[in-house]
Each structure stands twice: as structure tokens, then as C-alpha cells.
mmCIF file with all atom_site columns, C-alpha atoms in Angstrom:
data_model
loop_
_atom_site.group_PDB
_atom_site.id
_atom_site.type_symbol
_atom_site.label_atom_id
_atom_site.label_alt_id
_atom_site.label_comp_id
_atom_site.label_asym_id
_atom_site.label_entity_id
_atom_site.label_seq_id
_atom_site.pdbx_PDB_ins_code
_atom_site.Cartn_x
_atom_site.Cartn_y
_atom_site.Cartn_z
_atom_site.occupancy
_atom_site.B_iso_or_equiv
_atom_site.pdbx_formal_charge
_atom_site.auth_seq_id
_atom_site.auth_comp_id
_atom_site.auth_asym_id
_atom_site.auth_atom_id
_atom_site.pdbx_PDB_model_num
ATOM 1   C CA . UNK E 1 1   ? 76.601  101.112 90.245  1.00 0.00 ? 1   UNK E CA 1
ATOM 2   C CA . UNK E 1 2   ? 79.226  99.153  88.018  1.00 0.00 ? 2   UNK E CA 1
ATOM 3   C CA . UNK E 1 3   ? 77.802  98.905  84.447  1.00 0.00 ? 3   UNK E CA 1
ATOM 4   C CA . UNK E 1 4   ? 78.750  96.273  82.145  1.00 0.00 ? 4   UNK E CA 1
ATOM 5   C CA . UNK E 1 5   ? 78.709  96.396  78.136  1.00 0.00 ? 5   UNK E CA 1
ATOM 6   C CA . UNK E 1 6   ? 76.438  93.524  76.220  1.00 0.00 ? 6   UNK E CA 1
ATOM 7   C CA . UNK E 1 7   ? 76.544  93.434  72.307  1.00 0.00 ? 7   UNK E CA 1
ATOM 8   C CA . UNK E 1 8   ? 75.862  90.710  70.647  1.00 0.00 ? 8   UNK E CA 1
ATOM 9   C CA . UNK E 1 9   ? 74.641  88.520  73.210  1.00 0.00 ? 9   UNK E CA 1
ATOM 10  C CA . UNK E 1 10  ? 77.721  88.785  75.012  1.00 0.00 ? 10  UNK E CA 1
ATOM 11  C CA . UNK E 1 11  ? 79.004  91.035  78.083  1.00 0.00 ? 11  UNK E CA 1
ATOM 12  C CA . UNK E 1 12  ? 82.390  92.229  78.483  1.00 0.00 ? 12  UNK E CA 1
ATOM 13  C CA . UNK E 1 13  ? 83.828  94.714  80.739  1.00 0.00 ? 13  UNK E CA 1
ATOM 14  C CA . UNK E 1 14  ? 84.455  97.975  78.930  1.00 0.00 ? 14  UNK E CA 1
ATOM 15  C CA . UNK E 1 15  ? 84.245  101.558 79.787  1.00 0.00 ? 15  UNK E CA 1
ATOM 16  C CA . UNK E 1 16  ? 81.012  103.595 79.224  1.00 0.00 ? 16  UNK E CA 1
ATOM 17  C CA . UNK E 1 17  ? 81.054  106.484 76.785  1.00 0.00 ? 17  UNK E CA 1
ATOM 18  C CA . UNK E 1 18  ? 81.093  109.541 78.835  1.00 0.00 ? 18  UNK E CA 1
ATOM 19  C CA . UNK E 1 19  ? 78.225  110.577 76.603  1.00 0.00 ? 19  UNK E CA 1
ATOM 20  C CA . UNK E 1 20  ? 75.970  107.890 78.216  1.00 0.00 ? 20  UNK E CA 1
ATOM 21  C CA . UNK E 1 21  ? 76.531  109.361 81.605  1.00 0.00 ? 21  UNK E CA 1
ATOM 22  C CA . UNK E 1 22  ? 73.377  110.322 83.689  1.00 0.00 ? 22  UNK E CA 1
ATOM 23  C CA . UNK E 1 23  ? 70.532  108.241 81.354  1.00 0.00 ? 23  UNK E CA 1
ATOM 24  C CA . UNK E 1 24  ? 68.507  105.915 83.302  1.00 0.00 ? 24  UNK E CA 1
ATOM 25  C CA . UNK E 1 25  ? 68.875  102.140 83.254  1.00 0.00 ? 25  UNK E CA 1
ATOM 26  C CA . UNK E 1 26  ? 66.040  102.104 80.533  1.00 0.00 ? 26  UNK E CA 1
ATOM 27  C CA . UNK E 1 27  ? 67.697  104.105 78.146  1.00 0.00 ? 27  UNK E CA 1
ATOM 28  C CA . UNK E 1 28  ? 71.051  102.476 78.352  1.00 0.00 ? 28  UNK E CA 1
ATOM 29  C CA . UNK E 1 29  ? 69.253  99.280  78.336  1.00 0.00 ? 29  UNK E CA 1
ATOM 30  C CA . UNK E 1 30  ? 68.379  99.578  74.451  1.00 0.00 ? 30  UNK E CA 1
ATOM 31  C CA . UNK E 1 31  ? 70.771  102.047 72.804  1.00 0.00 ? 31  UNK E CA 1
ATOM 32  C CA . UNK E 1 32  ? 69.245  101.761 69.325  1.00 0.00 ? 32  UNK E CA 1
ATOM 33  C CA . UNK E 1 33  ? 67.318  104.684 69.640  1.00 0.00 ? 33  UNK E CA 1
ATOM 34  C CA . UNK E 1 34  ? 71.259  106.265 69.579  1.00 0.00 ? 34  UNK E CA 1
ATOM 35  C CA . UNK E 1 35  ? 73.113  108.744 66.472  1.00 0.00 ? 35  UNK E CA 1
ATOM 36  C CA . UNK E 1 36  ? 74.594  106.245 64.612  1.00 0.00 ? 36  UNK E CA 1
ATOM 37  C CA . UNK E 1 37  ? 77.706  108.097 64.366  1.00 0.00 ? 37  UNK E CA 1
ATOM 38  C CA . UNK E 1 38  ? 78.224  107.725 68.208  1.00 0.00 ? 38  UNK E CA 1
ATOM 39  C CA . UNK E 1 39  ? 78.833  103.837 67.709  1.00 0.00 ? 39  UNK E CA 1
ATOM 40  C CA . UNK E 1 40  ? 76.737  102.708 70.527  1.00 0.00 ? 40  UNK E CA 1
ATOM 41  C CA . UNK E 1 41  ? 73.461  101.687 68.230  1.00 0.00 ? 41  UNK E CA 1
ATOM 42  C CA . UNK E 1 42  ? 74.008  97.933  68.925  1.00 0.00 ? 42  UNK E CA 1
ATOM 43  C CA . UNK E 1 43  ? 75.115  98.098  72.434  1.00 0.00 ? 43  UNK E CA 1
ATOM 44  C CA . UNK E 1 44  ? 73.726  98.665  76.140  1.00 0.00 ? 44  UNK E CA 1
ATOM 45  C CA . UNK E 1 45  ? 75.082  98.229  79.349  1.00 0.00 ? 45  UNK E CA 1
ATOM 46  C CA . UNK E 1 46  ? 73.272  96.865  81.949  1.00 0.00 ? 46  UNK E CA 1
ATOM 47  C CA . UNK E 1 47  ? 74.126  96.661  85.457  1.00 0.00 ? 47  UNK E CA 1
ATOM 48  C CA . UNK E 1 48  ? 76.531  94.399  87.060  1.00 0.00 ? 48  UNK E CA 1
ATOM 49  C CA . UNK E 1 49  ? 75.148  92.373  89.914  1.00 0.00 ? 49  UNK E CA 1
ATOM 50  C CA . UNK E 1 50  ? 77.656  90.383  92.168  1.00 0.00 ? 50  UNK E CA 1
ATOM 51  C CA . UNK E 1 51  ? 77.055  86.917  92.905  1.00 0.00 ? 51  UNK E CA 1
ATOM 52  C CA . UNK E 1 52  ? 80.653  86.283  94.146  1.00 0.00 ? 52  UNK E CA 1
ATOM 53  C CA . UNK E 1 53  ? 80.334  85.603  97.637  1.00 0.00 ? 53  UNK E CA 1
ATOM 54  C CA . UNK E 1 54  ? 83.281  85.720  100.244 1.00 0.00 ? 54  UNK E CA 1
ATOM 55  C CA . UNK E 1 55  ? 86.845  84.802  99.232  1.00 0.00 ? 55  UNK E CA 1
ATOM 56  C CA . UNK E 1 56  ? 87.727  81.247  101.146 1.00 0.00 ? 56  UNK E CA 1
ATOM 57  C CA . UNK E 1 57  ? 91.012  81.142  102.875 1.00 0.00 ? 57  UNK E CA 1
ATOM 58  C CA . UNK E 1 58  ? 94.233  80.639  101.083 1.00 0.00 ? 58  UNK E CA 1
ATOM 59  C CA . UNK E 1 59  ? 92.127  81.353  97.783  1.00 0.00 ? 59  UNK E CA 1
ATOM 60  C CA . UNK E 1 60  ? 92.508  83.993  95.526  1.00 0.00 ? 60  UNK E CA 1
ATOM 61  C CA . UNK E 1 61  ? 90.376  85.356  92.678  1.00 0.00 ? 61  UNK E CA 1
ATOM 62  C CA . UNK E 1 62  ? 90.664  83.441  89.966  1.00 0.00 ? 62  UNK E CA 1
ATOM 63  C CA . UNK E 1 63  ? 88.618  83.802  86.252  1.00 0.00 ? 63  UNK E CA 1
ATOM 64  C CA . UNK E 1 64  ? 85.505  86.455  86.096  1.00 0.00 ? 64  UNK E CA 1
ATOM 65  C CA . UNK E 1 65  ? 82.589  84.970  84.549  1.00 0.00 ? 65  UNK E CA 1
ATOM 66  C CA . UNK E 1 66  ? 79.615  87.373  82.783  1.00 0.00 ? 66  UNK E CA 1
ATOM 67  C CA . UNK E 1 67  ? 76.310  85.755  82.329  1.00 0.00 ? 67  UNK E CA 1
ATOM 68  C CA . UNK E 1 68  ? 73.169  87.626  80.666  1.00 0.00 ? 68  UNK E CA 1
ATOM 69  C CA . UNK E 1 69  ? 69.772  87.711  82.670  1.00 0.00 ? 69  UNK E CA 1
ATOM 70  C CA . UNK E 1 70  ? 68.074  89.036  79.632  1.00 0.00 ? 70  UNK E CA 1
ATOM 71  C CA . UNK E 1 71  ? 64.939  89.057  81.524  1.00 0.00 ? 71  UNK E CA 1
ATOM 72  C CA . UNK E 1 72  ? 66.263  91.353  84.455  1.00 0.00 ? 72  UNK E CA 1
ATOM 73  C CA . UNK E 1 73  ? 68.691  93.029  82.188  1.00 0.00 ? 73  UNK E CA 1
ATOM 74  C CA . UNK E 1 74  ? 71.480  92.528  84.381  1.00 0.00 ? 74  UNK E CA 1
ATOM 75  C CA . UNK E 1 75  ? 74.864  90.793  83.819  1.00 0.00 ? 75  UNK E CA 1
ATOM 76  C CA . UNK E 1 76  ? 75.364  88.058  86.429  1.00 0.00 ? 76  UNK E CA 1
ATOM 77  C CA . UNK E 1 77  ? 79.142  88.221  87.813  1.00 0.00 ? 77  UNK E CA 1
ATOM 78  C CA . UNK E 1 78  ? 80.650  85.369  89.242  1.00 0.00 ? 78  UNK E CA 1
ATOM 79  C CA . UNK E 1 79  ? 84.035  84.659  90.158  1.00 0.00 ? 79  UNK E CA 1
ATOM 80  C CA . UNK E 1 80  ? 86.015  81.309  90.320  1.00 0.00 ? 80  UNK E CA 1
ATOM 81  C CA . UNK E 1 81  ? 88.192  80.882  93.619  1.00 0.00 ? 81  UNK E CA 1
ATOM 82  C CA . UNK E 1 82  ? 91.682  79.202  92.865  1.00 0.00 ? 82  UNK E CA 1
ATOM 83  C CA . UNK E 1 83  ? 93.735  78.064  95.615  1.00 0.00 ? 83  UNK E CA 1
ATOM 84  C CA . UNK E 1 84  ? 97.165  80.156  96.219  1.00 0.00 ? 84  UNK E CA 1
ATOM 85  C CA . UNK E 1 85  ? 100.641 78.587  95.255  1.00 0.00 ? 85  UNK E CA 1
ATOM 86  C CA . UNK E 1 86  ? 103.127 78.762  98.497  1.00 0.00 ? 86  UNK E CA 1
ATOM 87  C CA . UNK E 1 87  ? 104.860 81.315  97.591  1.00 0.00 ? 87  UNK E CA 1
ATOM 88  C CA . UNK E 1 88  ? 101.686 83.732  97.263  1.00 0.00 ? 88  UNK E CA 1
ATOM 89  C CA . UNK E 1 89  ? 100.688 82.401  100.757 1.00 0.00 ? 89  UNK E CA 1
ATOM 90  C CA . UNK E 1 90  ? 104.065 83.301  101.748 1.00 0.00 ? 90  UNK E CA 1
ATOM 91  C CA . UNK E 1 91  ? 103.995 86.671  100.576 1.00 0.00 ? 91  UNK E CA 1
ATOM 92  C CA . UNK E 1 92  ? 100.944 87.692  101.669 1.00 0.00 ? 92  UNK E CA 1
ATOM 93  C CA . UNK E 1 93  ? 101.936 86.410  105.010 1.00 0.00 ? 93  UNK E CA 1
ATOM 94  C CA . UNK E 1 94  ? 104.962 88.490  104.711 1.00 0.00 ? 94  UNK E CA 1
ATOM 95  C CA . UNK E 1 95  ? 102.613 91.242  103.937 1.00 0.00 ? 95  UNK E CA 1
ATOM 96  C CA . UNK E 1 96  ? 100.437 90.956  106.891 1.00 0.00 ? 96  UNK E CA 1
ATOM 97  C CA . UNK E 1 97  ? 103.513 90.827  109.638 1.00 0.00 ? 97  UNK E CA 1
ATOM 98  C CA . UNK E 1 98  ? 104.776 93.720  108.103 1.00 0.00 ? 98  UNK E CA 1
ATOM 99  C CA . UNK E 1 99  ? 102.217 95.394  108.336 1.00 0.00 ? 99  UNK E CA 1
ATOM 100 C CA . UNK E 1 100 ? 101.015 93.746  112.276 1.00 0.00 ? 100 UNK E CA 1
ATOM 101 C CA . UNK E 1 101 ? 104.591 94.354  112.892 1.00 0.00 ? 101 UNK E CA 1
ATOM 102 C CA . UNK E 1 102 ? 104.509 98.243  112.106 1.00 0.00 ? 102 UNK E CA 1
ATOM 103 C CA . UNK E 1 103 ? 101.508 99.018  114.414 1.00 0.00 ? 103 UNK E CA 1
ATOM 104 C CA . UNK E 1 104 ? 103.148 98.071  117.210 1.00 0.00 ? 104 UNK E CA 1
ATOM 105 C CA . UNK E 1 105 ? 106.227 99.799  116.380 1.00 0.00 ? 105 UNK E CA 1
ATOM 106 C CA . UNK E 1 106 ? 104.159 103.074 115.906 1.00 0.00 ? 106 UNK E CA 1
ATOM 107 C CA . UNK E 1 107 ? 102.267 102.116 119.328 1.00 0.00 ? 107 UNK E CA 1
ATOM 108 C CA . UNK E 1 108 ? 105.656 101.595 120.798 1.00 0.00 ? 108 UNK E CA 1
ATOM 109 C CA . UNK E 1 109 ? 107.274 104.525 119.890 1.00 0.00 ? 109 UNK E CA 1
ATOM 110 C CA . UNK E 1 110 ? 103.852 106.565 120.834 1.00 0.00 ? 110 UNK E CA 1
ATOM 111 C CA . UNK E 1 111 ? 104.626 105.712 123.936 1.00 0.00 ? 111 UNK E CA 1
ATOM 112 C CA . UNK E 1 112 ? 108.071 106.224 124.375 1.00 0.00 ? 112 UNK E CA 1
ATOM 113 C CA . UNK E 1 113 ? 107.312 109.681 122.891 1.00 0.00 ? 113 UNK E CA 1
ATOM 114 C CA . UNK E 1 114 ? 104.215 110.122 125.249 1.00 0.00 ? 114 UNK E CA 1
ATOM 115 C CA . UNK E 1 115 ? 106.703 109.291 128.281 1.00 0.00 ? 115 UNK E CA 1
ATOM 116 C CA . UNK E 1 116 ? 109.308 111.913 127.287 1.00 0.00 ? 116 UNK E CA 1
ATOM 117 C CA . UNK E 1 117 ? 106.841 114.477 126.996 1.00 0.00 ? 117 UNK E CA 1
ATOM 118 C CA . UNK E 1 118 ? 105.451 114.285 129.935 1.00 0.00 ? 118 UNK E CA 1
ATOM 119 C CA . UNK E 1 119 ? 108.872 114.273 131.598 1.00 0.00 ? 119 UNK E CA 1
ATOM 120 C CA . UNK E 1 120 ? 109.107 118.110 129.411 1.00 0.00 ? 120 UNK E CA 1
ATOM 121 C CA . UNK E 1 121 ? 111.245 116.828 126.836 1.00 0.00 ? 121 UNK E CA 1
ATOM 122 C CA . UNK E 1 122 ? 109.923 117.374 123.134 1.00 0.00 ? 122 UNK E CA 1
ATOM 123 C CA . UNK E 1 123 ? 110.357 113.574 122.376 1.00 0.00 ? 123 UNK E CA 1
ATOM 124 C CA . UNK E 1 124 ? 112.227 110.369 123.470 1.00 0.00 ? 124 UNK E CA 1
ATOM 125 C CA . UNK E 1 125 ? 115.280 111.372 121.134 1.00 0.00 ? 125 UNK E CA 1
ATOM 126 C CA . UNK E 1 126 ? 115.688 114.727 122.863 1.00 0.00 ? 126 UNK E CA 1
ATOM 127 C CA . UNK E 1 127 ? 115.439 113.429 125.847 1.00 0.00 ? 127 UNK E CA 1
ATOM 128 C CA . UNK E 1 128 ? 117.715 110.452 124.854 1.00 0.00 ? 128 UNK E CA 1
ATOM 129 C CA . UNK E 1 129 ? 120.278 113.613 123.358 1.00 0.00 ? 129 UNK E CA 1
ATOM 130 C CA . UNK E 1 130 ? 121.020 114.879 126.750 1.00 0.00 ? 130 UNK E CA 1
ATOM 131 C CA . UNK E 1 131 ? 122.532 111.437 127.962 1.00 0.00 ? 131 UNK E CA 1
ATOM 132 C CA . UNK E 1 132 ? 126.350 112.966 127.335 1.00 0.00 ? 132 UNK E CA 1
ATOM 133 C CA . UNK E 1 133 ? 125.688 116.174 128.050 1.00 0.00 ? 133 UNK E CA 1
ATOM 134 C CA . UNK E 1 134 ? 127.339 117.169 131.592 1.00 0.00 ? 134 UNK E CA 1
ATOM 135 C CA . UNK E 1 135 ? 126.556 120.805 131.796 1.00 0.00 ? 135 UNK E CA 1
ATOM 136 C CA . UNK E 1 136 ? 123.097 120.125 133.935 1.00 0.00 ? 136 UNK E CA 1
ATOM 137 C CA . UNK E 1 137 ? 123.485 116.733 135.838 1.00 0.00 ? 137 UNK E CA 1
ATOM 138 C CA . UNK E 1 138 ? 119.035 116.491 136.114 1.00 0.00 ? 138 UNK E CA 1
ATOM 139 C CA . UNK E 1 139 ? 119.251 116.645 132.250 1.00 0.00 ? 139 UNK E CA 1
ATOM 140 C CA . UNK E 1 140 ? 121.911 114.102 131.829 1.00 0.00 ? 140 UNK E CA 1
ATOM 141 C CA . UNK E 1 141 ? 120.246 111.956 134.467 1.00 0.00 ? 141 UNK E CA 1
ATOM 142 C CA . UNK E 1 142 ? 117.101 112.209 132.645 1.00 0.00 ? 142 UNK E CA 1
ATOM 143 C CA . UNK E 1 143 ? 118.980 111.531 129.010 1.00 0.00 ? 143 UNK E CA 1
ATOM 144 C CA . UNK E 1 144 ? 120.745 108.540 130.863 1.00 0.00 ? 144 UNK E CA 1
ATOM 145 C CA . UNK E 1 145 ? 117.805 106.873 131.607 1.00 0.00 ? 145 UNK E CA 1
ATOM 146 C CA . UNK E 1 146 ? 115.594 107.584 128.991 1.00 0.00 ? 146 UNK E CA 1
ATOM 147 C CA . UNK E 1 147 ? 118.138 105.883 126.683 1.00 0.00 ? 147 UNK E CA 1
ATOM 148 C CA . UNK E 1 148 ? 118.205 103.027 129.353 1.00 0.00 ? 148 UNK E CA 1
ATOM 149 C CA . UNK E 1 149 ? 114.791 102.480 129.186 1.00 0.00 ? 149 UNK E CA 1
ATOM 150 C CA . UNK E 1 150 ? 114.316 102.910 125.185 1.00 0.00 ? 150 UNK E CA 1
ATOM 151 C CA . UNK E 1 151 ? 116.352 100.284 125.004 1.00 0.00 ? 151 UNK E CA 1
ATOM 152 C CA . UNK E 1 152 ? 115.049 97.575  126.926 1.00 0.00 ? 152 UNK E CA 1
ATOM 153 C CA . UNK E 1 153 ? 111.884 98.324  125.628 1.00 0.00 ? 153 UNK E CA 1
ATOM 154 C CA . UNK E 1 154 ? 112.602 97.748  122.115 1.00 0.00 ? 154 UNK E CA 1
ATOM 155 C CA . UNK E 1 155 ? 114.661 94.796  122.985 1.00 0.00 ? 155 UNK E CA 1
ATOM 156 C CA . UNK E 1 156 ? 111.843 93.604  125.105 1.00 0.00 ? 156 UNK E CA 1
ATOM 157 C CA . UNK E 1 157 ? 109.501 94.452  122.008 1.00 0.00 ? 157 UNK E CA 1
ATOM 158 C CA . UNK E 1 158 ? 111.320 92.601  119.486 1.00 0.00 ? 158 UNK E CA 1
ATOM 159 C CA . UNK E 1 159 ? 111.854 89.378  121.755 1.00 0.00 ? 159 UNK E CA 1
ATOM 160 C CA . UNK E 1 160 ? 108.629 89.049  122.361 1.00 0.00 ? 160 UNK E CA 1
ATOM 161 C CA . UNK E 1 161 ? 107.799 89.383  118.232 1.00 0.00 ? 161 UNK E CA 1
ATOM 162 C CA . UNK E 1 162 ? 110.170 86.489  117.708 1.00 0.00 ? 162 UNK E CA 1
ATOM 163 C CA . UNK E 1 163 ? 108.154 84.267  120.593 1.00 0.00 ? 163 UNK E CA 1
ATOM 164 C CA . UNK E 1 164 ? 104.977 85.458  118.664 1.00 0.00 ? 164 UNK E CA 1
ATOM 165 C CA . UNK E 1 165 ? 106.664 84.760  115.333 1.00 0.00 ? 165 UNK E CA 1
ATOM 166 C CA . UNK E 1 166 ? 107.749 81.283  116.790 1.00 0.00 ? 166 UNK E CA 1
ATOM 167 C CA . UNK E 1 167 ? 104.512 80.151  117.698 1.00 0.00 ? 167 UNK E CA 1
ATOM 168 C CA . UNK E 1 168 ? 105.319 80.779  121.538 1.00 0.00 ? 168 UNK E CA 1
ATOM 169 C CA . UNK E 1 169 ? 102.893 82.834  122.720 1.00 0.00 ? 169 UNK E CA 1
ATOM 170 C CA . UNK E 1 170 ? 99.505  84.224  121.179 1.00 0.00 ? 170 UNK E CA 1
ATOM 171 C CA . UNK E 1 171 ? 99.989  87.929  119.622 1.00 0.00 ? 171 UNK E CA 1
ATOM 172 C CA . UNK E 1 172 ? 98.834  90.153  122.514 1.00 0.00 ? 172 UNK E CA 1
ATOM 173 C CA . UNK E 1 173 ? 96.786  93.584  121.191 1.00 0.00 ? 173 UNK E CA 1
ATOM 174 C CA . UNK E 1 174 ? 98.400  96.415  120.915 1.00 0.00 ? 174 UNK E CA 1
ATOM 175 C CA . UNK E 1 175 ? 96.713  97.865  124.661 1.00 0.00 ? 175 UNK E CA 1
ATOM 176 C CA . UNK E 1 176 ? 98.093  94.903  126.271 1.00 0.00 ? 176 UNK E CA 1
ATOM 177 C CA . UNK E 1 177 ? 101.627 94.651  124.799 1.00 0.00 ? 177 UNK E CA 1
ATOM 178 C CA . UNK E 1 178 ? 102.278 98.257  126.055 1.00 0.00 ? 178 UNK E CA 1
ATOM 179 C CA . UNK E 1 179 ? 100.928 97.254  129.374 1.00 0.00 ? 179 UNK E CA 1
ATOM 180 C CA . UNK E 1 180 ? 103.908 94.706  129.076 1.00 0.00 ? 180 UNK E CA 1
ATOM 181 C CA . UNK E 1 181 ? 106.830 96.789  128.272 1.00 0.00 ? 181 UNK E CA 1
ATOM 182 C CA . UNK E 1 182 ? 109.306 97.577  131.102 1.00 0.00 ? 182 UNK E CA 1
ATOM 183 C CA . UNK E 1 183 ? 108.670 100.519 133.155 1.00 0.00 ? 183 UNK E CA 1
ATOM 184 C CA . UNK E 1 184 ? 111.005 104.359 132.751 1.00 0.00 ? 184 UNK E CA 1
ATOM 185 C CA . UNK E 1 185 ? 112.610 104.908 136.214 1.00 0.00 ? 185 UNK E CA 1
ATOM 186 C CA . UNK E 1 186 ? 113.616 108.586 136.353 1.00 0.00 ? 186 UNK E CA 1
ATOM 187 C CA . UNK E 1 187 ? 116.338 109.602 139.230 1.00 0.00 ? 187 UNK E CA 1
ATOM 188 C CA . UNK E 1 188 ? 115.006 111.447 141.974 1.00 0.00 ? 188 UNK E CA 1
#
């Protein structure tokens, strides 16, 4: 429970005294009853109780207002919503295709991962390692196509982020985009 200073008539957001820590809402409500050396005669804090309500799109928080309910003995927090300038649409757009944009990376590279594995290699980039390496032909077969196939997946991957990007397809989940990617074709 968030606790808010009042003195004065007036609430403003400032820490609690360590001191006050673990009295009940009655005894912080009226602090008179305090040492007067402690500073806190004058003061209570009273619990905060959130009126806000849900942020609206393309809005951002904007000035806090703290409103008394002496009869309650709560402080009444409301929040204005402001709309967002461009450029902090922008970034947060930015923001959220980085971050879209990194899951299916990690999803994509689980799987290429998950692939080489189960093929006996440690990873795709071990597997990928043996590509130039002649000494055993079924390991540089393997490598050879691994590499193949990592490749045309992310290139398939990041085409298809561009068409998203673009507006010319819908973003597909994660599940499905994998479903998508081209398939690893191992020699016999």
C-alpha cells in the first residue's frame, strides 16, 4: 500500500520515516501523539487510492493530481492524460519492433539450433563449421547444407519483416512464422 504525506492540508509525495514502519493506518493517520524531536507531530500519511483509470492510446501520463478525502483519510490520485508528440510515438514504436522483432529472432534461431541438434551437432554454428572441412565428406555434407539452409531462412525471415513492416501482410505469431520458414534438406 503506497502512502502519501498530508501536512497542512496538503498531500505531497514524500518518503515515510522508516520509524513509522509497521503502525496501523490509525496511528499514522494523526501523528500528533509523536516525540516532537522526530519531526512528524504535524504530519500523517494516509493511503493513496488510484483513481487513474487506463492510459488511452497515443497518451502518456501527464500531471499527478493529490486530492484530500478528509473523511476517508485517503489521498485521491488522479492523473491527467496528454497526448504524445510524433516523435515519442515514433520512439515508442521503435521500441516495440525492436523488441517484436527480437522474439522472433530468438524463436528463429531456437529453431535452427533445435534442427542441428537433432542432426547430433551441438548447435547450428557447429554444424555450419564443418561446411569446409573435407576430412569426413557426411560432416561436410551436413555443414554444407546447414549453412544453405540458415541462410535462406534468415533471408526468408527478414523479407517477410519488411512485408510486415510495409503494411503487406498481417504479423503472423511466432508458431506460425516458424511453420513458414523453408525446410533443412540433409543429403542422404
Amino acid at each position: 500500500m503506497t502512502m502519501i504525506k498530508v501536512k497542512d492540508g496538503t498531500a505531497s509525495r514524500e518518503p515515510m520515516p522508516s520509524f513509522l514502519y509497521g503502525l496501523g493506518l490509525e496511528s499514522l493517520a494523526d501523528l500528533s501523539w509523536t516525540d516532537p524531536s522526530l519531526g512528524v507531530q504535524d504530519c500523517a500519511w494516509w493511503p493513496e487510492e488510484d483513481l487513474t483509470g487506463e492510459l488511452g492510446a497515443n497518451k502518456k501520463w501527464g500531471a499527478e493530481v493529490l486530492t484530500l478525502d478528509v473523511e476517508r483519510r485517503v489521498v485521491l490520485v488522479t492523473r491527467k492524460q496528454v497526448a504524445m508528440t510524433a516523435a515519442e510515438k515514433a520512439a515508442r514504436d521503435a521500441l516495440i519492433q525492436a523488441e517484436i522483432t527480437a522474439t522472433f529472432e530468438q524463436a528463429i534461431q531456437a529453431r535452427l539450433n533445435e534442427a542441428a541438434i537433432a542432426a547430433r551437432y551441438d548447435s547450428i554454428a557447429t554444424a555450419v563449421s564443418y561446411a569446409e572441412e573435407p576430412a569426413v565428406p557426411k560432416f561436410q555434407n551436413d555443414g554444407i547444407a546447414f549453412r544453405a539452409w540458415r541462410s535462406l531462412v534468415w533471408a526468408y525471415a527478414y523479407e517477410q519483416l519488411a512485408l510486415v513492416l510495409a503494411g503487406g501482410r498481417e504479423q503472423p505469431t511466432v508458431e506460425a512464422f516458424l511453420l513458414e520458414l523453408p525446410e533443412l534438406e540433409l543429403p542422404a
